[in-house]
mmCIF file of C-alpha atoms in Angstrom:
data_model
loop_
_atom_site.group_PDB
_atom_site.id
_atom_site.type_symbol
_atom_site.label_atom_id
_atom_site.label_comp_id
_atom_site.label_asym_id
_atom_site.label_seq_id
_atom_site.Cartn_x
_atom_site.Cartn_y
_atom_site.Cartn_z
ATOM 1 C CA UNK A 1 176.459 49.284 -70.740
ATOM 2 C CA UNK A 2 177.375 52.321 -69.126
ATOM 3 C CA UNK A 3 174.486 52.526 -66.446
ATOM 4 C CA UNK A 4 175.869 49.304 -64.979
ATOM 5 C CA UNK A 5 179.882 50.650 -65.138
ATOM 6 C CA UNK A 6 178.886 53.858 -63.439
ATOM 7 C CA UNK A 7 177.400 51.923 -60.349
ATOM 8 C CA UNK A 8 180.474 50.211 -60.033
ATOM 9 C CA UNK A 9 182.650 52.471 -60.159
ATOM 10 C CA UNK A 10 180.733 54.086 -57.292
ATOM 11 C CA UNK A 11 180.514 50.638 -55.573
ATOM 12 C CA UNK A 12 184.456 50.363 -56.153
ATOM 13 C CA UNK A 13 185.103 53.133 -54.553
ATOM 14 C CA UNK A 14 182.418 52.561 -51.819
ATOM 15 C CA UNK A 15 183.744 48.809 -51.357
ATOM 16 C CA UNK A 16 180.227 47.573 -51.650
ATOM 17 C CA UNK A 17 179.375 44.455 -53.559
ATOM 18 C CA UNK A 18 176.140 46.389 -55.705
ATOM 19 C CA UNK A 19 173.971 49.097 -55.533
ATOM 20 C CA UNK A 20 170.819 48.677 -53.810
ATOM 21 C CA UNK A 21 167.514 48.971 -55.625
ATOM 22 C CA UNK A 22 166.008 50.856 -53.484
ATOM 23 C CA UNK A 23 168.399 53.346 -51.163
ATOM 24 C CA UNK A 24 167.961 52.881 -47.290
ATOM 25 C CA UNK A 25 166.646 56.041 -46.192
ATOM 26 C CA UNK A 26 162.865 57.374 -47.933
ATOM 27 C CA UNK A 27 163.655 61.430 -47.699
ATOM 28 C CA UNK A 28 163.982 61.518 -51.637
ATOM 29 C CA UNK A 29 162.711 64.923 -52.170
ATOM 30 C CA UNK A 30 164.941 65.856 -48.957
ATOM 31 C CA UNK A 31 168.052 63.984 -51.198
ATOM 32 C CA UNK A 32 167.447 65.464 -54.286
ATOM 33 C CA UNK A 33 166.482 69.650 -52.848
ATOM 34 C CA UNK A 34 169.952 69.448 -51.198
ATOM 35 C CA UNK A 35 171.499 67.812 -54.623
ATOM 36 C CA UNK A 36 170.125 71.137 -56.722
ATOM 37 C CA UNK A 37 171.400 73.333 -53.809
ATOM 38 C CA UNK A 38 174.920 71.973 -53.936
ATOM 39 C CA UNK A 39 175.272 71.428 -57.149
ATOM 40 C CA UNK A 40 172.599 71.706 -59.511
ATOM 41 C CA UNK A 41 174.145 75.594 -61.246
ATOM 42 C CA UNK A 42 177.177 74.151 -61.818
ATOM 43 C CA UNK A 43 176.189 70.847 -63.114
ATOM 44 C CA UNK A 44 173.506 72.587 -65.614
ATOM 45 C CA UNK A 45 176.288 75.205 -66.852
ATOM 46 C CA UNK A 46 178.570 71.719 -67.263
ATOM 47 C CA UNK A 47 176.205 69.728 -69.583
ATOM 48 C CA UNK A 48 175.307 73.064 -71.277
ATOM 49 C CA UNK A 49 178.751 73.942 -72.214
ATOM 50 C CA UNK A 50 179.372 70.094 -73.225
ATOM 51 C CA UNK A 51 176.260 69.766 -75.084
ATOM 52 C CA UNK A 52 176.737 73.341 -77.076
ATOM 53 C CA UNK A 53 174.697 75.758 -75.540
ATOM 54 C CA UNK A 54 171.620 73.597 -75.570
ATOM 55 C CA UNK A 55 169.672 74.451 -72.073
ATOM 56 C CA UNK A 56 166.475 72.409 -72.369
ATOM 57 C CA UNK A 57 168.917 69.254 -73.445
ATOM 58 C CA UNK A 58 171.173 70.278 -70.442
ATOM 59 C CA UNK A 59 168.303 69.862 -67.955
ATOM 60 C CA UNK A 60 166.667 66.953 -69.080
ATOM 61 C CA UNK A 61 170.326 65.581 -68.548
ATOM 62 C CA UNK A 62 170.629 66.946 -64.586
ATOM 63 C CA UNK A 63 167.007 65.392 -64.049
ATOM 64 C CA UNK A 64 168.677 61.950 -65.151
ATOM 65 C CA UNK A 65 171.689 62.536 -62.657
ATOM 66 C CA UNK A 66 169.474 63.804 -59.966
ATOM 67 C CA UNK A 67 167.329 60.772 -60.583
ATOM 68 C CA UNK A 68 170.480 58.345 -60.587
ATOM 69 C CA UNK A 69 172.094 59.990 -57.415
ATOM 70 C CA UNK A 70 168.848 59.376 -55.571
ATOM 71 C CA UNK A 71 169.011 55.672 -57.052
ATOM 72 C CA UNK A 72 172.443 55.651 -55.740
ATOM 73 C CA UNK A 73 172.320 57.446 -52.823
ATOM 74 C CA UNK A 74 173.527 54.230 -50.429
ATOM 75 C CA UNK A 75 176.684 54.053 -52.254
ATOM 76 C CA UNK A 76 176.891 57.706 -51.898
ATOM 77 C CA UNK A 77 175.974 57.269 -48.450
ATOM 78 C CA UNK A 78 173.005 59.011 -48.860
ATOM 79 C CA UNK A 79 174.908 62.332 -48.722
ATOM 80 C CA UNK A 80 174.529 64.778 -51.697
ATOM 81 C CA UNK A 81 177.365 67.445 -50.403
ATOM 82 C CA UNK A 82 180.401 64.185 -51.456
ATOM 83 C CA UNK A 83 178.826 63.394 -54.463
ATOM 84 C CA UNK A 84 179.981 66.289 -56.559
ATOM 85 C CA UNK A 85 182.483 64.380 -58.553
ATOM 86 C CA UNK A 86 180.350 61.099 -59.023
ATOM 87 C CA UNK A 87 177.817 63.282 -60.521
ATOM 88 C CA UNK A 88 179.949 65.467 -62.820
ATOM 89 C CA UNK A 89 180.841 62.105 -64.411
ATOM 90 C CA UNK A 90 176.940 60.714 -64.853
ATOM 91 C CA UNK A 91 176.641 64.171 -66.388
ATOM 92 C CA UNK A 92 179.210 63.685 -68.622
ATOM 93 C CA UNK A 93 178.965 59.778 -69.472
ATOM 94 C CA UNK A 94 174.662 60.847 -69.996
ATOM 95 C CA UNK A 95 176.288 63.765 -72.346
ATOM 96 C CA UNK A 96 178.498 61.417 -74.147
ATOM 97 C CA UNK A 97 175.341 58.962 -74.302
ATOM 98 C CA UNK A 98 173.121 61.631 -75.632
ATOM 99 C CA UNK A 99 175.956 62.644 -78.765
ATOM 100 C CA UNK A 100 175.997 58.984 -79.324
ATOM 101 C CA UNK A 101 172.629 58.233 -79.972
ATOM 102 C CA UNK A 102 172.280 61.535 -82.260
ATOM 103 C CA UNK A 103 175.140 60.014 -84.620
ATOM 104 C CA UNK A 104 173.008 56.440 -85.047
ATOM 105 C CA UNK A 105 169.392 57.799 -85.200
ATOM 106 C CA UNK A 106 168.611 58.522 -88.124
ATOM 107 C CA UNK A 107 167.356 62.071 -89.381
ATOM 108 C CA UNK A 108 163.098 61.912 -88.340
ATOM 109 C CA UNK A 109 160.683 63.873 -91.743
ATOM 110 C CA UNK A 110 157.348 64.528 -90.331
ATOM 111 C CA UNK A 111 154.442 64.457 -92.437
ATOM 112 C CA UNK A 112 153.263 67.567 -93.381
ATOM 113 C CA UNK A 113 150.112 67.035 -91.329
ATOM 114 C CA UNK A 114 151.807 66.314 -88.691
ATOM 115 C CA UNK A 115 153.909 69.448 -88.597
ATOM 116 C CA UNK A 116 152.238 72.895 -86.204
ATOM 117 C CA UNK A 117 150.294 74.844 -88.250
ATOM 118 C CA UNK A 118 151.711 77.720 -86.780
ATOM 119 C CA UNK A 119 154.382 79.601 -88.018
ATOM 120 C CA UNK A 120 156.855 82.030 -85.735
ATOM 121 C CA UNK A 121 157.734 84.566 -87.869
ATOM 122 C CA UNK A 122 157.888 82.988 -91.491
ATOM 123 C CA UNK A 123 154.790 84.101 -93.017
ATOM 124 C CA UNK A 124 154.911 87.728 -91.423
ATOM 125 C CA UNK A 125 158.395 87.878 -92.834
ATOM 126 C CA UNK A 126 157.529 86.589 -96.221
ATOM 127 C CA UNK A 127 154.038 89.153 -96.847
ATOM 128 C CA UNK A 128 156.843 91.645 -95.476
ATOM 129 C CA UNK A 129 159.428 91.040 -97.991
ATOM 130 C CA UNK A 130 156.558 91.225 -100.582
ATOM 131 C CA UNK A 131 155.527 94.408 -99.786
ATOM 132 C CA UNK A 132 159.390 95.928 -99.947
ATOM 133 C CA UNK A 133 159.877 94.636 -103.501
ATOM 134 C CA UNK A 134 156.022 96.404 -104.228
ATOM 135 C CA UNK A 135 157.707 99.808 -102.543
ATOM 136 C CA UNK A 136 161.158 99.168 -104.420
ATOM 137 C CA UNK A 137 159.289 99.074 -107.307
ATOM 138 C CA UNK A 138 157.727 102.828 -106.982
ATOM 139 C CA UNK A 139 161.179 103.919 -106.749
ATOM 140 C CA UNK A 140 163.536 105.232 -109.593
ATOM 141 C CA UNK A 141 165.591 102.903 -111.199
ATOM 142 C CA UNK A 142 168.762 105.144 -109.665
ATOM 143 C CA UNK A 143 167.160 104.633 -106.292
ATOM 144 C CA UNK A 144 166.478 100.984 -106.798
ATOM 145 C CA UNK A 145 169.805 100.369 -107.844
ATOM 146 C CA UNK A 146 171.754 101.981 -105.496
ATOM 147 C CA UNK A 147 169.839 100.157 -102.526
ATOM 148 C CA UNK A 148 170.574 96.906 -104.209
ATOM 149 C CA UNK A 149 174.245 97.841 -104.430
ATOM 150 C CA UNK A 150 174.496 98.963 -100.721
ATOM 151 C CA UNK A 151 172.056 97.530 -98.507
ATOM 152 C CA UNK A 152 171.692 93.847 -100.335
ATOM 153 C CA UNK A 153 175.223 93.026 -101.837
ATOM 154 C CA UNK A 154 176.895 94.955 -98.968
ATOM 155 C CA UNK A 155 178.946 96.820 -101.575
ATOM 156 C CA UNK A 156 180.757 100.551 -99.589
ATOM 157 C CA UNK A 157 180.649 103.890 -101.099
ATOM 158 C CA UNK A 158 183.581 103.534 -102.707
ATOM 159 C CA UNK A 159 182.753 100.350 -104.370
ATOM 160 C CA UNK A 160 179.068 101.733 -105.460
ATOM 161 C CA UNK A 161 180.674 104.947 -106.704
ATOM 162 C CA UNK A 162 182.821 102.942 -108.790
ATOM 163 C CA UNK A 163 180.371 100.371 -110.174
ATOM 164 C CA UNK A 164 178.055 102.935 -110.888
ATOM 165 C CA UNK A 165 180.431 105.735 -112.393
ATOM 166 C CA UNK A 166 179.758 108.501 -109.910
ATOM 167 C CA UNK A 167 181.496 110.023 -107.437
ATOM 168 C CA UNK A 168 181.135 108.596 -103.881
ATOM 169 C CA UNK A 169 179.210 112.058 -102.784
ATOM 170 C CA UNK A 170 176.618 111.465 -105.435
ATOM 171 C CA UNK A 171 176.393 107.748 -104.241
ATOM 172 C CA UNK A 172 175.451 108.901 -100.424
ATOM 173 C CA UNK A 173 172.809 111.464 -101.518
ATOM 174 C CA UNK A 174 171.186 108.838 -103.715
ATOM 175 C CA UNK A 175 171.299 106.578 -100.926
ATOM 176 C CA UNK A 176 170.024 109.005 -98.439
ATOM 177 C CA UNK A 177 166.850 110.076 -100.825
ATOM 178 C CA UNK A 178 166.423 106.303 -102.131
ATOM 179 C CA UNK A 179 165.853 105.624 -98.108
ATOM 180 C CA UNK A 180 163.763 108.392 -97.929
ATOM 181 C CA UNK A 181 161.498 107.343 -100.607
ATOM 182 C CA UNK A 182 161.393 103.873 -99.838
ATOM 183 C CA UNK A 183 160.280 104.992 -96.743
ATOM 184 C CA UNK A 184 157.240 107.023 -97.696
ATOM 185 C CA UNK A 185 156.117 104.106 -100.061
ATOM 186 C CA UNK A 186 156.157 101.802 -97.266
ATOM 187 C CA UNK A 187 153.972 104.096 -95.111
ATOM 188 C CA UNK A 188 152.047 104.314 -97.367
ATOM 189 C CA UNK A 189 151.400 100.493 -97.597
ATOM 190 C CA UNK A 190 151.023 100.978 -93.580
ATOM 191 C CA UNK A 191 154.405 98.973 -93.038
ATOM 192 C CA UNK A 192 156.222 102.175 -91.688
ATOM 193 C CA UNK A 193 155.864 103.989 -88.938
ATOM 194 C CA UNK A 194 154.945 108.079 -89.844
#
C-alpha cells in the first residue's frame, strides 16, 4: 500500500497523472552516482539512527530508495540534487515498513544442521574459562576466595574486608598475591604470557 501512496504523493506534487514505468532518460548509473553524491551520507546516517544503529539494515534500505528514485526519476524530473526530501521520506516510510514486518514475522529456529559450524569466539572462551577454574583451583582457599569476592561479585575493599573479617590492608595484599599466583598457574597451563 505504501509503494503506490509514495508515487503519488510525488505525482501530486509533480501534477502528473502516474509515474512512468520506465523514466524517460537511460543514464541510470549517471542518476543514481549523483543520488549517493548528494545525498547518500546523510540518508545512510538517517535510516541508521531510525533503525538503531543497524548499518548493514541501513544500506540495504538506501539501495531500495536509490532504486525507487531511479524508478521515479520523471516525476523527480530526472534530477537527483531536488529530490532530497522525497527521498528522506522513502527512507523513512521503507524504515517504518521494515519495523513492521519484524513485529508480524514470526521468530525463525534453524535446525541445528543448518546452523555454521563455526563458532566466533564461544568455544575459545569456554576451554578458556575451563582452564581458570583448573588454575583457581591450585590456589589457596584465602586466594580463591578473595578473587571470588572482588573480581566476580564486584564486592570493594571495604566490603571484602568486612565479609571476610580482616582489615582492608590484609584484603589488598591477598588480592595482590592471589593475582600473582593465579598468574603463574596460568603460565604454566601456557594461557599467560611470561
Amino acid at each position: 500500500m505504501r509503494r503506490s501512496t509514495e508515487a503519488g504523493r510525488g505525482t501530486a506534487t509533480r501534477g502528473r497523472a502516474h509515474a512512468p514505468t520506465r523514466p524517460p532518460h537511460a543514464d541510470c548509473e549517471e542518476f543514481v552516482r549523483d543520488l549517493y553524491a548528494r545525498h547518500g551520507t546523510l540518508l545512510l546516517r538517517y535510516a541508521a539512527r531510525l533503525l538503531g544503529g543497524d548499518w548493514h539494515k541501513a544500506e540495504d534500505i538506501l539501495q531500495e530508495t536509490a532504486a525507487r528514485a531511479w524508478r521515479h526519476s520523471a516525476v523527480l524530473d530526472g534530477d537527483a540534487r531536488e529530490a532530497r526530501p522525497w527521498l528522506f521520506t522513502v527512507v523513512r516510510n521503507l524504515v517504518i515498513d521494515h519495523h513492521r514486518s519484524r513485529r508480524l514475522r514470526p521468530v525463525e529456529f534453524m535446525a541445528l544442521e543448518e546452523l555454521d559450524a563455526t563458532v566466533e569466539d564461544g568455544m575459545d572462551r569456554a576451554l578458556t574459562s575451563q582452564v581458570v577454574v583448573e588454575a583457581l583451583q591450585d590456589l589457596s582457599g584465602q586466594h580463591r576466595e578473595v578473587i571470588r569476592l572482588v573480581y566476580y561479585l564486584e564486592y570493594s575493599v571495604a566490603q571484602t574486608a568486612e565479609y571476610l573479617g580482616i582489615p582492608p590492608g590484609t584484603v589488598k595484599s591477598r588480592t595482590y598475591y592471589a593475582m600473582r599466583a593465579l598468574r603463574r598457574a596460568l603460565r604454566e597451563r601456557g594461557l599467560a604470557e611470561a
